Amino acid sequence: LKQPRDYMTTFMFIGMIAGAVLGLLVAHPTMNLPVYTGFNNASLGTLFPILFVTVACGAVSGFHSLVSSGTSSKTVSNEKDMLKVGYGAMVLESLLAVLALCVAGAAAAADGTPAAGTPFQVFSNGVAGFFQMFGVPVYVAQCFMTMCVSALALTSLDAVARIGRMSFQELFSVDDMSKAEGWRKLLCNTYFATIITLAGGFVLTRIGYSNIWPLFGSANQLLSALVLVTLCVFLKVTGRSNKMLFPPLIIMLCVTFTALVQRLIALINAYQAGSATFLVEGLQLILAVLLIALGLTIVINSLRAYAAARKNSETSAA
C-alpha cells in the first residue's frame, strides 16, 4: 500500500515544494508576523523547551528513527544509499518547515494577526496563490494543494499505523514464536495488534489536537534522545567514533525531560483547580508519567551498558 502510492506522491511533493520556493522568490511577499515577540509567551510559556519540542521533524525527530528502521530500511537495496535518503529527506523537510513559516508570515494580516483557518488550510491556500502567479487556474491550484495535503496525511497515518503495530508486537514477541504461549501469539497477530494500536490512536483523537500536541512533541523528541543513547553504545562496541552524538544527546535529554516535567506540573495543577477531566488531562497525566519513567529507565540502563561495554568488543569477538 505504501510503496506504490508514496512513489507517486513523491512527485507531487517535489512539485509543491518547487512551486512554493519559486513563488516565494518571484512574489517576494512581506512577512507580516513579527520575527520575535519575547522569550515568554502568554499561552505557551517560555521558549525553552517548547520551541525545540514544537520544531521537531525539521531538526531531530525520534519518529523518523522508527520509520527508518521499520519502513525505509525495507525499501533501500544498498546501505550506502541511506545517507543520501535519510539526510536528504531531513534537509528537504527542513526546507519545507521554512516554507511553511514564510507562507504563514505572508498570509497574516498587515497588523500581524495570523490568517484564519487550520494550519493545513493556511499553507494550502498560500502555496496555491503562488501557483496562480504562473498562470495556473485557481481551482487547479487549490485542487492540487488539497491532493498534496491529503496524500501527506494518508502517508503519515498509514506509516504510524504500521510502526505502532510493529512496536506493539515487539513488546510481546520472542525469538521462536512457534513455541510461544497462546496469549503471545494473539497479541502478536498482525490483525489483532493493528486493531489494538488503532483503537489507542482513536482514544487519543478524542482528547483533541491542541491538547495532545505538547505530549506528542515531548515523546517524539524523547525517542530521538533514546535512539542517540542506543547508537552511542552500538558505535562503541563496534569500534566506531561516537563523540559527535553526545552534544545532541545531552541537549535532547534536557529539552524533553524539562518539557515532560512542566507538562506534568501543569496537569497536576489542573486537577487541583478542579478543571481537569479524565479523558483529557487524566490520560495526559498517565502518559506523561509513563514517558518519564520509560525515559529514565532506558537512559540509566543504556548508560550502564555504555560504561560496561568495551570499545571494539564486537569486532574482537568476531
mmCIF file of C-alpha atoms in Angstrom:
data_model
loop_
_atom_site.group_PDB
_atom_site.id
_atom_site.type_symbol
_atom_site.label_atom_id
_atom_site.label_comp_id
_atom_site.label_asym_id
_atom_site.label_seq_id
_atom_site.Cartn_x
_atom_site.Cartn_y
_atom_site.Cartn_z
ATOM 1 C CA LEU A 1 0.000 0.000 0.000
ATOM 2 C CA LYS A 2 2.697 2.474 0.991
ATOM 3 C CA GLN A 3 5.343 1.895 -1.653
ATOM 4 C CA PRO A 4 3.385 2.486 -4.893
ATOM 5 C CA ARG A 5 1.348 5.374 -3.514
ATOM 6 C CA ASP A 6 4.305 7.073 -1.864
ATOM 7 C CA TYR A 7 6.284 6.753 -5.084
ATOM 8 C CA MET A 8 3.588 8.675 -6.945
ATOM 9 C CA THR A 9 3.000 11.266 -4.218
ATOM 10 C CA THR A 10 6.743 11.986 -4.073
ATOM 11 C CA PHE A 11 6.469 13.759 -7.425
ATOM 12 C CA MET A 12 3.507 15.754 -6.094
ATOM 13 C CA PHE A 13 5.509 16.865 -3.061
ATOM 14 C CA ILE A 14 8.510 17.824 -5.184
ATOM 15 C CA GLY A 15 6.227 19.888 -7.411
ATOM 16 C CA MET A 16 4.623 21.521 -4.373
ATOM 17 C CA ILE A 17 7.972 22.432 -2.776
ATOM 18 C CA ALA A 18 9.464 23.638 -6.046
ATOM 19 C CA GLY A 19 6.384 25.767 -6.756
ATOM 20 C CA ALA A 20 6.450 27.237 -3.259
ATOM 21 C CA VAL A 21 10.168 28.121 -3.499
ATOM 22 C CA LEU A 22 9.774 29.746 -6.915
ATOM 23 C CA GLY A 23 6.620 31.509 -5.765
ATOM 24 C CA LEU A 24 8.381 32.988 -2.748
ATOM 25 C CA LEU A 25 11.313 34.150 -4.872
ATOM 26 C CA VAL A 26 9.077 35.715 -7.534
ATOM 27 C CA ALA A 27 6.371 37.190 -5.288
ATOM 28 C CA HIS A 28 8.780 38.185 -2.505
ATOM 29 C CA PRO A 29 5.860 38.733 -0.105
ATOM 30 C CA THR A 30 6.039 40.859 3.014
ATOM 31 C CA MET A 31 6.287 38.923 6.274
ATOM 32 C CA ASN A 32 3.508 40.361 8.414
ATOM 33 C CA LEU A 33 4.161 38.276 11.508
ATOM 34 C CA PRO A 34 6.801 39.701 13.888
ATOM 35 C CA VAL A 35 10.109 37.867 13.984
ATOM 36 C CA TYR A 36 10.381 37.951 17.784
ATOM 37 C CA THR A 37 7.872 38.955 20.441
ATOM 38 C CA GLY A 38 9.787 37.987 23.577
ATOM 39 C CA PHE A 39 11.125 34.932 25.412
ATOM 40 C CA ASN A 40 7.860 34.492 27.317
ATOM 41 C CA ASN A 41 4.528 33.714 25.674
ATOM 42 C CA ALA A 42 1.144 34.087 27.367
ATOM 43 C CA SER A 43 -0.212 30.735 26.155
ATOM 44 C CA LEU A 44 2.952 28.634 25.672
ATOM 45 C CA GLY A 45 5.174 29.854 28.495
ATOM 46 C CA THR A 46 8.897 30.270 27.835
ATOM 47 C CA LEU A 47 10.563 29.484 24.505
ATOM 48 C CA PHE A 48 12.577 26.785 26.258
ATOM 49 C CA PRO A 49 11.707 23.973 25.904
ATOM 50 C CA ILE A 50 8.526 24.422 23.824
ATOM 51 C CA LEU A 51 10.421 25.803 20.791
ATOM 52 C CA PHE A 52 12.589 22.700 20.493
ATOM 53 C CA VAL A 53 9.690 20.337 21.133
ATOM 54 C CA THR A 54 7.497 22.044 18.533
ATOM 55 C CA VAL A 55 10.107 22.330 15.781
ATOM 56 C CA ALA A 56 10.637 18.584 15.658
ATOM 57 C CA CYS A 57 10.737 16.929 12.256
ATOM 58 C CA GLY A 58 12.985 19.517 10.649
ATOM 59 C CA ALA A 59 15.536 19.152 13.459
ATOM 60 C CA VAL A 60 15.838 15.919 15.477
ATOM 61 C CA SER A 61 12.900 13.530 15.273
ATOM 62 C CA GLY A 62 12.522 10.218 17.058
ATOM 63 C CA PHE A 63 9.592 9.251 14.854
ATOM 64 C CA HIS A 64 11.906 9.175 11.844
ATOM 65 C CA SER A 65 14.121 6.631 13.572
ATOM 66 C CA LEU A 66 11.112 4.313 13.771
ATOM 67 C CA VAL A 67 10.276 4.967 10.121
ATOM 68 C CA SER A 68 13.847 4.270 9.036
ATOM 69 C CA SER A 69 14.089 1.008 10.984
ATOM 70 C CA GLY A 70 10.652 -0.375 10.192
ATOM 71 C CA THR A 71 9.911 1.037 6.750
ATOM 72 C CA SER A 72 12.739 2.839 4.925
ATOM 73 C CA SER A 73 15.271 0.058 5.530
ATOM 74 C CA LYS A 74 12.985 -2.375 3.717
ATOM 75 C CA THR A 75 12.870 -0.210 0.574
ATOM 76 C CA VAL A 76 16.594 0.587 0.186
ATOM 77 C CA SER A 77 18.716 -2.003 -1.596
ATOM 78 C CA ASN A 78 22.132 -0.615 -0.587
ATOM 79 C CA GLU A 79 23.050 0.576 2.907
ATOM 80 C CA LYS A 80 25.319 3.258 1.420
ATOM 81 C CA ASP A 81 22.239 4.965 -0.039
ATOM 82 C CA MET A 82 20.773 5.579 3.435
ATOM 83 C CA LEU A 83 22.958 8.639 3.983
ATOM 84 C CA LYS A 84 21.521 10.321 0.912
ATOM 85 C CA VAL A 85 17.988 9.100 1.615
ATOM 86 C CA GLY A 86 17.906 9.846 5.346
ATOM 87 C CA TYR A 87 19.918 13.051 5.496
ATOM 88 C CA GLY A 88 18.496 14.294 2.197
ATOM 89 C CA ALA A 89 14.944 13.778 3.425
ATOM 90 C CA MET A 90 15.626 15.691 6.652
ATOM 91 C CA VAL A 91 17.212 18.598 4.760
ATOM 92 C CA LEU A 92 14.213 18.704 2.433
ATOM 93 C CA GLU A 93 11.855 18.621 5.406
ATOM 94 C CA SER A 94 13.760 21.481 6.989
ATOM 95 C CA LEU A 95 13.233 23.428 3.762
ATOM 96 C CA LEU A 96 9.524 22.613 3.931
ATOM 97 C CA ALA A 97 9.434 23.898 7.526
ATOM 98 C CA VAL A 98 10.996 27.206 6.431
ATOM 99 C CA LEU A 99 8.500 27.445 3.554
ATOM 100 C CA ALA A 100 5.612 26.905 5.969
ATOM 101 C CA LEU A 101 6.899 29.721 8.180
ATOM 102 C CA CYS A 102 7.225 32.047 5.172
ATOM 103 C CA VAL A 103 3.728 31.207 3.924
ATOM 104 C CA ALA A 104 2.219 31.733 7.389
ATOM 105 C CA GLY A 105 4.029 35.052 7.740
ATOM 106 C CA ALA A 106 2.901 36.247 4.316
ATOM 107 C CA ALA A 107 -0.708 35.107 4.845
ATOM 108 C CA ALA A 108 -1.097 37.081 8.087
ATOM 109 C CA ALA A 109 -2.831 40.436 8.122
ATOM 110 C CA ALA A 110 -0.808 43.646 7.910
ATOM 111 C CA ASP A 111 -1.301 44.254 11.654
ATOM 112 C CA GLY A 112 0.249 40.871 12.491
ATOM 113 C CA THR A 113 -2.997 38.979 13.016
ATOM 114 C CA PRO A 114 -2.498 35.305 11.955
ATOM 115 C CA ALA A 115 -4.526 34.059 8.984
ATOM 116 C CA ALA A 116 -7.820 32.360 9.757
ATOM 117 C CA GLY A 117 -8.168 28.612 9.290
ATOM 118 C CA THR A 118 -6.285 25.484 10.231
ATOM 119 C CA PRO A 119 -2.512 25.268 9.596
ATOM 120 C CA PHE A 120 -3.149 22.994 6.611
ATOM 121 C CA GLN A 121 -5.667 25.452 5.152
ATOM 122 C CA VAL A 122 -3.340 28.426 5.588
ATOM 123 C CA PHE A 123 -0.441 26.586 3.960
ATOM 124 C CA SER A 124 -2.542 25.158 1.111
ATOM 125 C CA ASN A 125 -4.150 28.497 0.248
ATOM 126 C CA GLY A 126 -0.804 30.303 0.422
ATOM 127 C CA VAL A 127 1.030 27.898 -1.892
ATOM 128 C CA ALA A 128 -1.985 27.778 -4.229
ATOM 129 C CA GLY A 129 -1.677 31.563 -4.501
ATOM 130 C CA PHE A 130 1.945 31.159 -5.615
ATOM 131 C CA PHE A 131 0.912 28.691 -8.326
ATOM 132 C CA GLN A 132 -1.631 31.204 -9.643
ATOM 133 C CA MET A 133 1.195 33.646 -10.421
ATOM 134 C CA PHE A 134 2.472 31.155 -13.023
ATOM 135 C CA GLY A 135 -0.868 31.102 -14.815
ATOM 136 C CA VAL A 136 -2.320 28.041 -13.076
ATOM 137 C CA PRO A 137 -6.113 28.461 -12.664
ATOM 138 C CA VAL A 138 -7.170 28.961 -9.062
ATOM 139 C CA TYR A 139 -9.348 25.827 -8.952
ATOM 140 C CA VAL A 140 -6.498 23.696 -10.357
ATOM 141 C CA ALA A 141 -4.010 25.109 -7.830
ATOM 142 C CA GLN A 142 -6.379 24.564 -4.912
ATOM 143 C CA CYS A 143 -7.209 21.051 -6.093
ATOM 144 C CA PHE A 144 -3.519 20.185 -6.427
ATOM 145 C CA MET A 145 -2.697 21.508 -2.947
ATOM 146 C CA THR A 146 -5.664 19.653 -1.446
ATOM 147 C CA MET A 147 -4.361 16.433 -3.012
ATOM 148 C CA CYS A 148 -0.867 17.101 -1.632
ATOM 149 C CA VAL A 149 -2.161 17.723 1.884
ATOM 150 C CA SER A 150 -4.397 14.646 1.723
ATOM 151 C CA ALA A 151 -1.515 12.492 0.488
ATOM 152 C CA LEU A 152 0.682 13.806 3.305
ATOM 153 C CA ALA A 153 -1.973 12.924 5.876
ATOM 154 C CA LEU A 154 -2.508 9.436 4.418
ATOM 155 C CA THR A 155 1.229 8.760 4.296
ATOM 156 C CA SER A 156 1.635 9.795 7.937
ATOM 157 C CA LEU A 157 -1.381 7.831 9.117
ATOM 158 C CA ASP A 158 -0.563 4.514 7.491
ATOM 159 C CA ALA A 159 3.107 4.839 8.468
ATOM 160 C CA VAL A 160 2.089 5.453 12.088
ATOM 161 C CA ALA A 161 -0.359 2.534 11.986
ATOM 162 C CA ARG A 162 2.302 0.193 10.624
ATOM 163 C CA ILE A 163 5.023 1.316 13.046
ATOM 164 C CA GLY A 164 2.641 1.322 16.010
ATOM 165 C CA ARG A 165 1.561 -2.222 15.201
ATOM 166 C CA MET A 166 5.176 -3.392 14.841
ATOM 167 C CA SER A 167 6.214 -1.725 18.115
ATOM 168 C CA PHE A 168 3.255 -3.297 19.919
ATOM 169 C CA GLN A 169 4.189 -6.731 18.600
ATOM 170 C CA GLU A 170 7.818 -6.311 19.675
ATOM 171 C CA LEU A 171 6.699 -5.846 23.289
ATOM 172 C CA PHE A 172 5.405 -9.433 23.436
ATOM 173 C CA SER A 173 7.328 -11.319 20.751
ATOM 174 C CA VAL A 174 10.007 -13.946 21.425
ATOM 175 C CA ASP A 175 12.646 -15.447 19.155
ATOM 176 C CA ASP A 176 10.678 -18.624 18.433
ATOM 177 C CA MET A 177 7.032 -17.625 18.076
ATOM 178 C CA SER A 178 6.051 -21.162 17.006
ATOM 179 C CA LYS A 179 6.609 -22.310 20.597
ATOM 180 C CA ALA A 180 5.228 -19.171 22.257
ATOM 181 C CA GLU A 181 2.241 -19.129 24.580
ATOM 182 C CA GLY A 182 -1.202 -18.616 23.110
ATOM 183 C CA TRP A 183 -1.608 -15.137 24.533
ATOM 184 C CA ARG A 184 1.665 -14.045 22.942
ATOM 185 C CA LYS A 185 0.566 -15.355 19.564
ATOM 186 C CA LEU A 186 -2.716 -13.464 19.924
ATOM 187 C CA LEU A 187 -1.067 -10.161 20.856
ATOM 188 C CA CYS A 188 1.494 -10.556 18.070
ATOM 189 C CA ASN A 189 -1.133 -11.397 15.467
ATOM 190 C CA THR A 190 -0.922 -8.762 12.725
ATOM 191 C CA TYR A 191 -4.643 -8.042 12.618
ATOM 192 C CA PHE A 192 -5.185 -8.083 16.395
ATOM 193 C CA ALA A 193 -2.150 -5.829 17.013
ATOM 194 C CA THR A 194 -3.368 -3.425 14.317
ATOM 195 C CA ILE A 195 -6.822 -3.162 15.888
ATOM 196 C CA ILE A 196 -5.334 -2.501 19.337
ATOM 197 C CA THR A 197 -2.982 0.226 18.123
ATOM 198 C CA LEU A 198 -5.686 1.903 16.020
ATOM 199 C CA ALA A 199 -8.076 1.816 18.987
ATOM 200 C CA GLY A 200 -5.429 3.531 21.111
ATOM 201 C CA GLY A 201 -4.978 6.177 18.435
ATOM 202 C CA PHE A 202 -8.737 6.724 18.255
ATOM 203 C CA VAL A 203 -8.899 7.346 22.012
ATOM 204 C CA LEU A 204 -6.160 9.944 21.705
ATOM 205 C CA THR A 205 -8.117 11.751 18.970
ATOM 206 C CA ARG A 206 -10.919 12.309 21.473
ATOM 207 C CA ILE A 207 -8.525 14.391 23.565
ATOM 208 C CA GLY A 208 -8.060 16.975 20.847
ATOM 209 C CA TYR A 209 -5.139 18.035 18.672
ATOM 210 C CA SER A 210 -4.109 21.059 20.719
ATOM 211 C CA ASN A 211 -4.181 19.092 23.979
ATOM 212 C CA ILE A 212 -2.162 16.097 22.808
ATOM 213 C CA TRP A 213 0.443 18.054 20.824
ATOM 214 C CA PRO A 214 2.681 19.044 23.796
ATOM 215 C CA LEU A 215 2.936 15.393 24.839
ATOM 216 C CA PHE A 216 3.426 14.227 21.260
ATOM 217 C CA GLY A 217 6.302 16.642 20.729
ATOM 218 C CA SER A 218 7.909 15.639 24.013
ATOM 219 C CA ALA A 219 7.514 11.916 23.286
ATOM 220 C CA ASN A 220 8.883 12.360 19.769
ATOM 221 C CA GLN A 221 11.974 14.207 20.953
ATOM 222 C CA LEU A 222 12.443 11.843 23.906
ATOM 223 C CA LEU A 223 12.504 8.949 21.465
ATOM 224 C CA SER A 224 15.226 10.699 19.463
ATOM 225 C CA ALA A 225 17.310 11.057 22.629
ATOM 226 C CA LEU A 226 16.841 7.367 23.451
ATOM 227 C CA VAL A 227 17.905 6.438 19.924
ATOM 228 C CA LEU A 228 21.047 8.553 20.311
ATOM 229 C CA VAL A 229 21.839 6.778 23.601
ATOM 230 C CA THR A 230 21.460 3.395 21.903
ATOM 231 C CA LEU A 231 23.637 4.486 18.991
ATOM 232 C CA CYS A 232 26.376 5.609 21.389
ATOM 233 C CA VAL A 233 26.523 2.080 22.802
ATOM 234 C CA PHE A 234 26.344 0.488 19.346
ATOM 235 C CA LEU A 235 29.146 2.635 17.912
ATOM 236 C CA LYS A 236 31.361 1.974 20.924
ATOM 237 C CA VAL A 237 31.099 -1.823 20.776
ATOM 238 C CA THR A 238 31.625 -1.787 17.002
ATOM 239 C CA GLY A 239 34.798 0.297 17.307
ATOM 240 C CA ARG A 240 33.472 3.478 15.684
ATOM 241 C CA SER A 241 33.600 7.100 16.782
ATOM 242 C CA ASN A 242 30.570 8.278 18.766
ATOM 243 C CA LYS A 243 31.707 11.618 20.208
ATOM 244 C CA MET A 244 29.589 13.611 17.739
ATOM 245 C CA LEU A 245 26.416 12.136 19.300
ATOM 246 C CA PHE A 246 26.968 13.432 22.827
ATOM 247 C CA PRO A 247 26.082 17.146 22.252
ATOM 248 C CA PRO A 248 22.668 16.464 20.629
ATOM 249 C CA LEU A 249 22.047 13.659 23.154
ATOM 250 C CA ILE A 250 22.566 15.944 26.154
ATOM 251 C CA ILE A 251 20.514 18.736 24.576
ATOM 252 C CA MET A 252 17.589 16.439 23.732
ATOM 253 C CA LEU A 253 17.544 14.839 27.191
ATOM 254 C CA CYS A 254 17.445 18.282 28.836
ATOM 255 C CA VAL A 255 14.740 19.518 26.472
ATOM 256 C CA THR A 256 12.438 16.509 26.685
ATOM 257 C CA PHE A 257 12.592 15.918 30.420
ATOM 258 C CA THR A 258 12.057 19.644 31.063
ATOM 259 C CA ALA A 259 9.009 19.633 28.768
ATOM 260 C CA LEU A 260 7.571 16.479 30.355
ATOM 261 C CA VAL A 261 8.067 17.733 33.912
ATOM 262 C CA GLN A 262 6.480 21.080 33.017
ATOM 263 C CA ARG A 263 3.510 19.306 31.463
ATOM 264 C CA LEU A 264 3.209 17.034 34.489
ATOM 265 C CA ILE A 265 3.135 20.026 36.849
ATOM 266 C CA ALA A 266 0.513 21.777 34.667
ATOM 267 C CA LEU A 267 -1.713 18.683 34.692
ATOM 268 C CA ILE A 268 -1.429 18.309 38.472
ATOM 269 C CA ASN A 269 -2.336 21.982 38.904
ATOM 270 C CA ALA A 270 -5.367 21.480 36.636
ATOM 271 C CA TYR A 271 -6.567 18.631 38.849
ATOM 272 C CA GLN A 272 -6.056 20.670 41.989
ATOM 273 C CA ALA A 273 -8.038 23.528 40.467
ATOM 274 C CA GLY A 274 -10.903 21.162 39.620
ATOM 275 C CA SER A 275 -10.837 21.969 35.903
ATOM 276 C CA ALA A 276 -9.494 18.599 34.734
ATOM 277 C CA THR A 277 -11.339 15.684 33.124
ATOM 278 C CA PHE A 278 -10.122 12.092 32.878
ATOM 279 C CA LEU A 279 -10.439 11.857 29.086
ATOM 280 C CA VAL A 280 -8.211 14.900 28.535
ATOM 281 C CA GLU A 281 -5.967 15.755 31.483
ATOM 282 C CA GLY A 282 -6.257 12.293 33.067
ATOM 283 C CA LEU A 283 -4.935 10.405 30.036
ATOM 284 C CA GLN A 284 -2.235 13.009 29.502
ATOM 285 C CA LEU A 285 -1.146 12.656 33.127
ATOM 286 C CA ILE A 286 -0.866 8.880 32.771
ATOM 287 C CA LEU A 287 1.098 9.212 29.523
ATOM 288 C CA ALA A 288 3.419 11.862 30.974
ATOM 289 C CA VAL A 289 4.269 9.674 33.992
ATOM 290 C CA LEU A 290 4.834 6.634 31.768
ATOM 291 C CA LEU A 291 7.069 8.616 29.391
ATOM 292 C CA ILE A 292 9.201 9.971 32.238
ATOM 293 C CA ALA A 293 9.542 6.500 33.782
ATOM 294 C CA LEU A 294 10.317 4.930 30.406
ATOM 295 C CA GLY A 295 12.882 7.585 29.535
ATOM 296 C CA LEU A 296 14.690 7.318 32.870
ATOM 297 C CA THR A 297 14.743 3.515 32.706
ATOM 298 C CA ILE A 298 16.203 3.392 29.199
ATOM 299 C CA VAL A 299 18.736 6.165 29.831
ATOM 300 C CA ILE A 300 20.012 4.583 33.053
ATOM 301 C CA ASN A 301 20.237 1.099 31.541
ATOM 302 C CA SER A 302 21.901 2.422 28.379
ATOM 303 C CA LEU A 303 24.481 4.416 30.327
ATOM 304 C CA ARG A 304 25.267 1.325 32.383
ATOM 305 C CA ALA A 305 25.650 -0.702 29.210
ATOM 306 C CA TYR A 306 27.842 2.019 27.722
ATOM 307 C CA ALA A 307 30.111 2.062 30.776
ATOM 308 C CA ALA A 308 30.379 -1.731 30.811
ATOM 309 C CA ALA A 309 30.939 -2.112 27.062
ATOM 310 C CA ARG A 310 34.491 -2.439 25.809
ATOM 311 C CA LYS A 311 35.469 -0.480 22.708
ATOM 312 C CA ASN A 312 35.522 -2.601 19.559
ATOM 313 C CA SER A 313 34.344 -5.607 21.611
ATOM 314 C CA GLU A 314 32.023 -6.837 18.856
ATOM 315 C CA THR A 315 34.811 -6.871 16.244
ATOM 316 C CA SER A 316 37.231 -8.509 18.661
ATOM 317 C CA ALA A 317 34.744 -11.267 19.478
ATOM 318 C CA ALA A 318 34.186 -11.934 15.770
#
